[in-house]
JSON list of C-alpha atoms in Angstrom, two decimals:
[
{"chain": "A", "resi": 1, "resn": "UNK", "atom": "CA", "xyz": [8.45, -27.38, 24.62]},
{"chain": "A", "resi": 2, "resn": "UNK", "atom": "CA", "xyz": [10.94, -30.20, 24.22]},
{"chain": "A", "resi": 3, "resn": "UNK", "atom": "CA", "xyz": [12.46, -31.64, 21.12]},
{"chain": "A", "resi": 4, "resn": "UNK", "atom": "CA", "xyz": [11.74, -33.56, 19.01]},
{"chain": "A", "resi": 5, "resn": "UNK", "atom": "CA", "xyz": [9.30, -31.14, 17.44]},
{"chain": "A", "resi": 6, "resn": "UNK", "atom": "CA", "xyz": [6.46, -32.28, 15.24]},
{"chain": "A", "resi": 7, "resn": "UNK", "atom": "CA", "xyz": [7.08, -31.37, 11.61]},
{"chain": "A", "resi": 8, "resn": "UNK", "atom": "CA", "xyz": [4.42, -28.62, 11.40]},
{"chain": "A", "resi": 9, "resn": "UNK", "atom": "CA", "xyz": [5.82, -26.97, 14.54]},
{"chain": "A", "resi": 10, "resn": "UNK", "atom": "CA", "xyz": [9.36, -27.23, 13.19]},
{"chain": "A", "resi": 11, "resn": "UNK", "atom": "CA", "xyz": [8.26, -25.64, 9.91]},
{"chain": "A", "resi": 12, "resn": "UNK", "atom": "CA", "xyz": [6.37, -22.81, 11.64]},
{"chain": "A", "resi": 13, "resn": "UNK", "atom": "CA", "xyz": [9.47, -21.96, 13.69]},
{"chain": "A", "resi": 14, "resn": "UNK", "atom": "CA", "xyz": [11.62, -22.25, 10.56]},
{"chain": "A", "resi": 15, "resn": "UNK", "atom": "CA", "xyz": [9.33, -19.89, 8.65]},
{"chain": "A", "resi": 16, "resn": "UNK", "atom": "CA", "xyz": [9.54, -17.34, 11.46]},
{"chain": "A", "resi": 17, "resn": "UNK", "atom": "CA", "xyz": [13.35, -17.58, 11.67]},
{"chain": "A", "resi": 18, "resn": "UNK", "atom": "CA", "xyz": [13.79, -15.19, 8.73]},
{"chain": "A", "resi": 19, "resn": "UNK", "atom": "CA", "xyz": [11.26, -12.51, 9.60]},
{"chain": "A", "resi": 20, "resn": "UNK", "atom": "CA", "xyz": [7.96, -11.84, 11.38]},
{"chain": "A", "resi": 21, "resn": "UNK", "atom": "CA", "xyz": [4.93, -13.12, 9.50]},
{"chain": "A", "resi": 22, "resn": "UNK", "atom": "CA", "xyz": [1.15, -13.08, 9.75]},
{"chain": "A", "resi": 23, "resn": "UNK", "atom": "CA", "xyz": [-0.96, -16.23, 9.62]},
{"chain": "A", "resi": 24, "resn": "UNK", "atom": "CA", "xyz": [-1.71, -16.23, 5.90]},
{"chain": "A", "resi": 25, "resn": "UNK", "atom": "CA", "xyz": [1.97, -15.71, 5.12]},
{"chain": "A", "resi": 26, "resn": "UNK", "atom": "CA", "xyz": [2.89, -18.56, 7.47]},
{"chain": "A", "resi": 27, "resn": "UNK", "atom": "CA", "xyz": [0.47, -20.94, 5.76]},
{"chain": "A", "resi": 28, "resn": "UNK", "atom": "CA", "xyz": [2.13, -20.24, 2.41]},
{"chain": "A", "resi": 29, "resn": "UNK", "atom": "CA", "xyz": [5.69, -20.29, 3.75]},
{"chain": "A", "resi": 30, "resn": "UNK", "atom": "CA", "xyz": [5.19, -23.64, 5.51]},
{"chain": "A", "resi": 31, "resn": "UNK", "atom": "CA", "xyz": [3.78, -25.08, 2.28]},
{"chain": "A", "resi": 32, "resn": "UNK", "atom": "CA", "xyz": [6.78, -23.76, 0.34]},
{"chain": "A", "resi": 33, "resn": "UNK", "atom": "CA", "xyz": [9.32, -25.02, 2.89]},
{"chain": "A", "resi": 34, "resn": "UNK", "atom": "CA", "xyz": [7.76, -28.49, 2.83]},
{"chain": "A", "resi": 35, "resn": "UNK", "atom": "CA", "xyz": [7.37, -28.62, -0.96]},
{"chain": "A", "resi": 36, "resn": "UNK", "atom": "CA", "xyz": [3.59, -28.65, -0.34]},
{"chain": "A", "resi": 37, "resn": "UNK", "atom": "CA", "xyz": [3.71, -31.77, 1.87]},
{"chain": "A", "resi": 38, "resn": "UNK", "atom": "CA", "xyz": [2.46, -29.83, 4.91]},
{"chain": "A", "resi": 39, "resn": "UNK", "atom": "CA", "xyz": [-0.71, -27.84, 4.44]},
{"chain": "A", "resi": 40, "resn": "UNK", "atom": "CA", "xyz": [-1.87, -25.90, 7.48]},
{"chain": "A", "resi": 41, "resn": "UNK", "atom": "CA", "xyz": [-5.48, -24.88, 7.86]},
{"chain": "A", "resi": 42, "resn": "UNK", "atom": "CA", "xyz": [-6.12, -21.56, 9.63]},
{"chain": "A", "resi": 43, "resn": "UNK", "atom": "CA", "xyz": [-7.63, -23.19, 12.72]},
{"chain": "A", "resi": 44, "resn": "UNK", "atom": "CA", "xyz": [-4.69, -25.57, 13.04]},
{"chain": "A", "resi": 45, "resn": "UNK", "atom": "CA", "xyz": [-2.16, -22.78, 12.52]},
{"chain": "A", "resi": 46, "resn": "UNK", "atom": "CA", "xyz": [-3.69, -20.39, 15.05]},
{"chain": "A", "resi": 47, "resn": "UNK", "atom": "CA", "xyz": [-4.03, -23.17, 17.63]},
{"chain": "A", "resi": 48, "resn": "UNK", "atom": "CA", "xyz": [-0.35, -24.01, 17.11]},
{"chain": "A", "resi": 49, "resn": "UNK", "atom": "CA", "xyz": [0.62, -20.33, 17.34]},
{"chain": "A", "resi": 50, "resn": "UNK", "atom": "CA", "xyz": [-1.29, -19.97, 20.62]},
{"chain": "A", "resi": 51, "resn": "UNK", "atom": "CA", "xyz": [0.58, -22.99, 22.03]},
{"chain": "A", "resi": 52, "resn": "UNK", "atom": "CA", "xyz": [3.92, -21.67, 20.77]},
{"chain": "A", "resi": 53, "resn": "UNK", "atom": "CA", "xyz": [3.25, -18.25, 22.33]},
{"chain": "A", "resi": 54, "resn": "UNK", "atom": "CA", "xyz": [2.28, -19.93, 25.63]},
{"chain": "A", "resi": 55, "resn": "UNK", "atom": "CA", "xyz": [5.50, -22.00, 25.47]},
{"chain": "A", "resi": 56, "resn": "UNK", "atom": "CA", "xyz": [7.58, -18.87, 24.89]},
{"chain": "A", "resi": 57, "resn": "UNK", "atom": "CA", "xyz": [8.84, -19.97, 21.47]},
{"chain": "A", "resi": 58, "resn": "UNK", "atom": "CA", "xyz": [6.95, -17.36, 19.46]},
{"chain": "A", "resi": 59, "resn": "UNK", "atom": "CA", "xyz": [5.98, -13.77, 20.30]},
{"chain": "A", "resi": 60, "resn": "UNK", "atom": "CA", "xyz": [3.47, -11.35, 18.85]},
{"chain": "A", "resi": 61, "resn": "UNK", "atom": "CA", "xyz": [5.50, -8.85, 16.86]},
{"chain": "A", "resi": 62, "resn": "UNK", "atom": "CA", "xyz": [2.79, -6.32, 15.97]},
{"chain": "A", "resi": 63, "resn": "UNK", "atom": "CA", "xyz": [-0.79, -5.92, 14.86]},
{"chain": "A", "resi": 64, "resn": "UNK", "atom": "CA", "xyz": [-2.20, -3.84, 12.04]},
{"chain": "A", "resi": 65, "resn": "UNK", "atom": "CA", "xyz": [-5.58, -3.35, 10.45]},
{"chain": "A", "resi": 66, "resn": "UNK", "atom": "CA", "xyz": [-5.77, -4.31, 6.78]},
{"chain": "A", "resi": 67, "resn": "UNK", "atom": "CA", "xyz": [-9.07, -3.92, 4.91]},
{"chain": "A", "resi": 68, "resn": "UNK", "atom": "CA", "xyz": [-10.89, -3.58, 8.22]},
{"chain": "A", "resi": 69, "resn": "UNK", "atom": "CA", "xyz": [-9.45, -6.80, 9.63]},
{"chain": "A", "resi": 70, "resn": "UNK", "atom": "CA", "xyz": [-6.83, -7.21, 12.32]},
{"chain": "A", "resi": 71, "resn": "UNK", "atom": "CA", "xyz": [-3.61, -8.80, 11.07]},
{"chain": "A", "resi": 72, "resn": "UNK", "atom": "CA", "xyz": [-1.29, -10.14, 13.77]},
{"chain": "A", "resi": 73, "resn": "UNK", "atom": "CA", "xyz": [2.38, -10.72, 13.01]},
{"chain": "A", "resi": 74, "resn": "UNK", "atom": "CA", "xyz": [4.43, -13.28, 14.92]},
{"chain": "A", "resi": 75, "resn": "UNK", "atom": "CA", "xyz": [8.18, -13.57, 15.39]},
{"chain": "A", "resi": 76, "resn": "UNK", "atom": "CA", "xyz": [10.53, -16.22, 16.70]},
{"chain": "A", "resi": 77, "resn": "UNK", "atom": "CA", "xyz": [11.47, -15.55, 20.33]},
{"chain": "A", "resi": 78, "resn": "UNK", "atom": "CA", "xyz": [14.98, -16.08, 21.71]},
{"chain": "A", "resi": 79, "resn": "UNK", "atom": "CA", "xyz": [13.71, -19.32, 23.27]},
{"chain": "A", "resi": 80, "resn": "UNK", "atom": "CA", "xyz": [12.23, -20.34, 19.93]},
{"chain": "A", "resi": 81, "resn": "UNK", "atom": "CA", "xyz": [15.57, -19.71, 18.25]},
{"chain": "A", "resi": 82, "resn": "UNK", "atom": "CA", "xyz": [17.32, -21.90, 20.82]},
{"chain": "A", "resi": 83, "resn": "UNK", "atom": "CA", "xyz": [14.74, -24.67, 20.38]},
{"chain": "A", "resi": 84, "resn": "UNK", "atom": "CA", "xyz": [14.89, -24.48, 16.58]},
{"chain": "A", "resi": 85, "resn": "UNK", "atom": "CA", "xyz": [18.69, -24.58, 16.63]},
{"chain": "A", "resi": 86, "resn": "UNK", "atom": "CA", "xyz": [18.72, -27.61, 18.95]},
{"chain": "A", "resi": 87, "resn": "UNK", "atom": "CA", "xyz": [16.14, -29.44, 16.83]},
{"chain": "A", "resi": 88, "resn": "UNK", "atom": "CA", "xyz": [18.02, -28.60, 13.63]},
{"chain": "A", "resi": 89, "resn": "UNK", "atom": "CA", "xyz": [21.22, -30.04, 15.11]},
{"chain": "A", "resi": 90, "resn": "UNK", "atom": "CA", "xyz": [19.40, -33.17, 16.31]},
{"chain": "A", "resi": 91, "resn": "UNK", "atom": "CA", "xyz": [17.97, -33.71, 12.82]},
{"chain": "A", "resi": 92, "resn": "UNK", "atom": "CA", "xyz": [21.35, -33.01, 11.19]},
{"chain": "A", "resi": 93, "resn": "UNK", "atom": "CA", "xyz": [23.01, -35.67, 13.35]},
{"chain": "A", "resi": 94, "resn": "UNK", "atom": "CA", "xyz": [20.23, -38.15, 12.49]},
{"chain": "A", "resi": 95, "resn": "UNK", "atom": "CA", "xyz": [20.66, -37.46, 8.77]},
{"chain": "A", "resi": 96, "resn": "UNK", "atom": "CA", "xyz": [24.42, -37.88, 9.10]},
{"chain": "A", "resi": 97, "resn": "UNK", "atom": "CA", "xyz": [24.00, -41.23, 10.89]},
{"chain": "A", "resi": 98, "resn": "UNK", "atom": "CA", "xyz": [21.47, -42.48, 8.31]},
{"chain": "A", "resi": 99, "resn": "UNK", "atom": "CA", "xyz": [23.68, -41.36, 5.42]},
{"chain": "A", "resi": 100, "resn": "UNK", "atom": "CA", "xyz": [26.65, -43.21, 6.92]},
{"chain": "A", "resi": 101, "resn": "UNK", "atom": "CA", "xyz": [24.64, -46.41, 7.38]},
{"chain": "A", "resi": 102, "resn": "UNK", "atom": "CA", "xyz": [23.17, -46.24, 3.87]},
{"chain": "A", "resi": 103, "resn": "UNK", "atom": "CA", "xyz": [26.61, -45.76, 2.33]},
{"chain": "A", "resi": 104, "resn": "UNK", "atom": "CA", "xyz": [27.83, -48.86, 4.24]},
{"chain": "A", "resi": 105, "resn": "UNK", "atom": "CA", "xyz": [24.89, -50.79, 2.84]},
{"chain": "A", "resi": 106, "resn": "UNK", "atom": "CA", "xyz": [25.59, -49.58, -0.69]},
{"chain": "A", "resi": 107, "resn": "UNK", "atom": "CA", "xyz": [29.27, -50.60, -0.39]},
{"chain": "A", "resi": 108, "resn": "UNK", "atom": "CA", "xyz": [28.33, -54.03, 0.94]},
{"chain": "A", "resi": 109, "resn": "UNK", "atom": "CA", "xyz": [25.83, -54.59, -1.87]},
{"chain": "A", "resi": 110, "resn": "UNK", "atom": "CA", "xyz": [28.31, -53.88, -4.69]},
{"chain": "A", "resi": 111, "resn": "UNK", "atom": "CA", "xyz": [29.23, -56.99, -6.60]},
{"chain": "A", "resi": 112, "resn": "UNK", "atom": "CA", "xyz": [32.82, -58.06, -6.27]},
{"chain": "A", "resi": 113, "resn": "UNK", "atom": "CA", "xyz": [34.55, -58.28, -9.63]},
{"chain": "A", "resi": 114, "resn": "UNK", "atom": "CA", "xyz": [37.39, -60.76, -9.88]},
{"chain": "A", "resi": 115, "resn": "UNK", "atom": "CA", "xyz": [40.79, -59.30, -10.64]},
{"chain": "A", "resi": 116, "resn": "UNK", "atom": "CA", "xyz": [43.01, -60.83, -13.19]},
{"chain": "A", "resi": 117, "resn": "UNK", "atom": "CA", "xyz": [46.49, -61.91, -12.22]},
{"chain": "A", "resi": 118, "resn": "UNK", "atom": "CA", "xyz": [48.97, -62.56, -14.99]},
{"chain": "A", "resi": 119, "resn": "UNK", "atom": "CA", "xyz": [46.22, -62.50, -17.60]},
{"chain": "A", "resi": 120, "resn": "UNK", "atom": "CA", "xyz": [44.26, -65.30, -15.97]},
{"chain": "A", "resi": 121, "resn": "UNK", "atom": "CA", "xyz": [40.89, -64.86, -14.42]}
]
């Protein structure tokens, strides 16, 4: 999977960077990371996880039965870590470039105040 990553994919990988998680935990962590801008439905999440596993970015960590239901935990793979790091750097450089350009714009938009010389304006 090449960068740039779509935001939900980026957030799933980001959520898994700290520790293995199961689907329900991922849904809540992605919402928290995005300040509730990204809301994953279970079908969307599990489809994305299947694609990420197939791409080698995510691995199944373990499975356990909770209340009679199978709970599968996922973790970031070494390839996923590399991809997430590369995408994070790409985004950081974009933010840096945008910040530089916006600060130039702000400086150019400041009104010029006349200076007084010898008490005369």
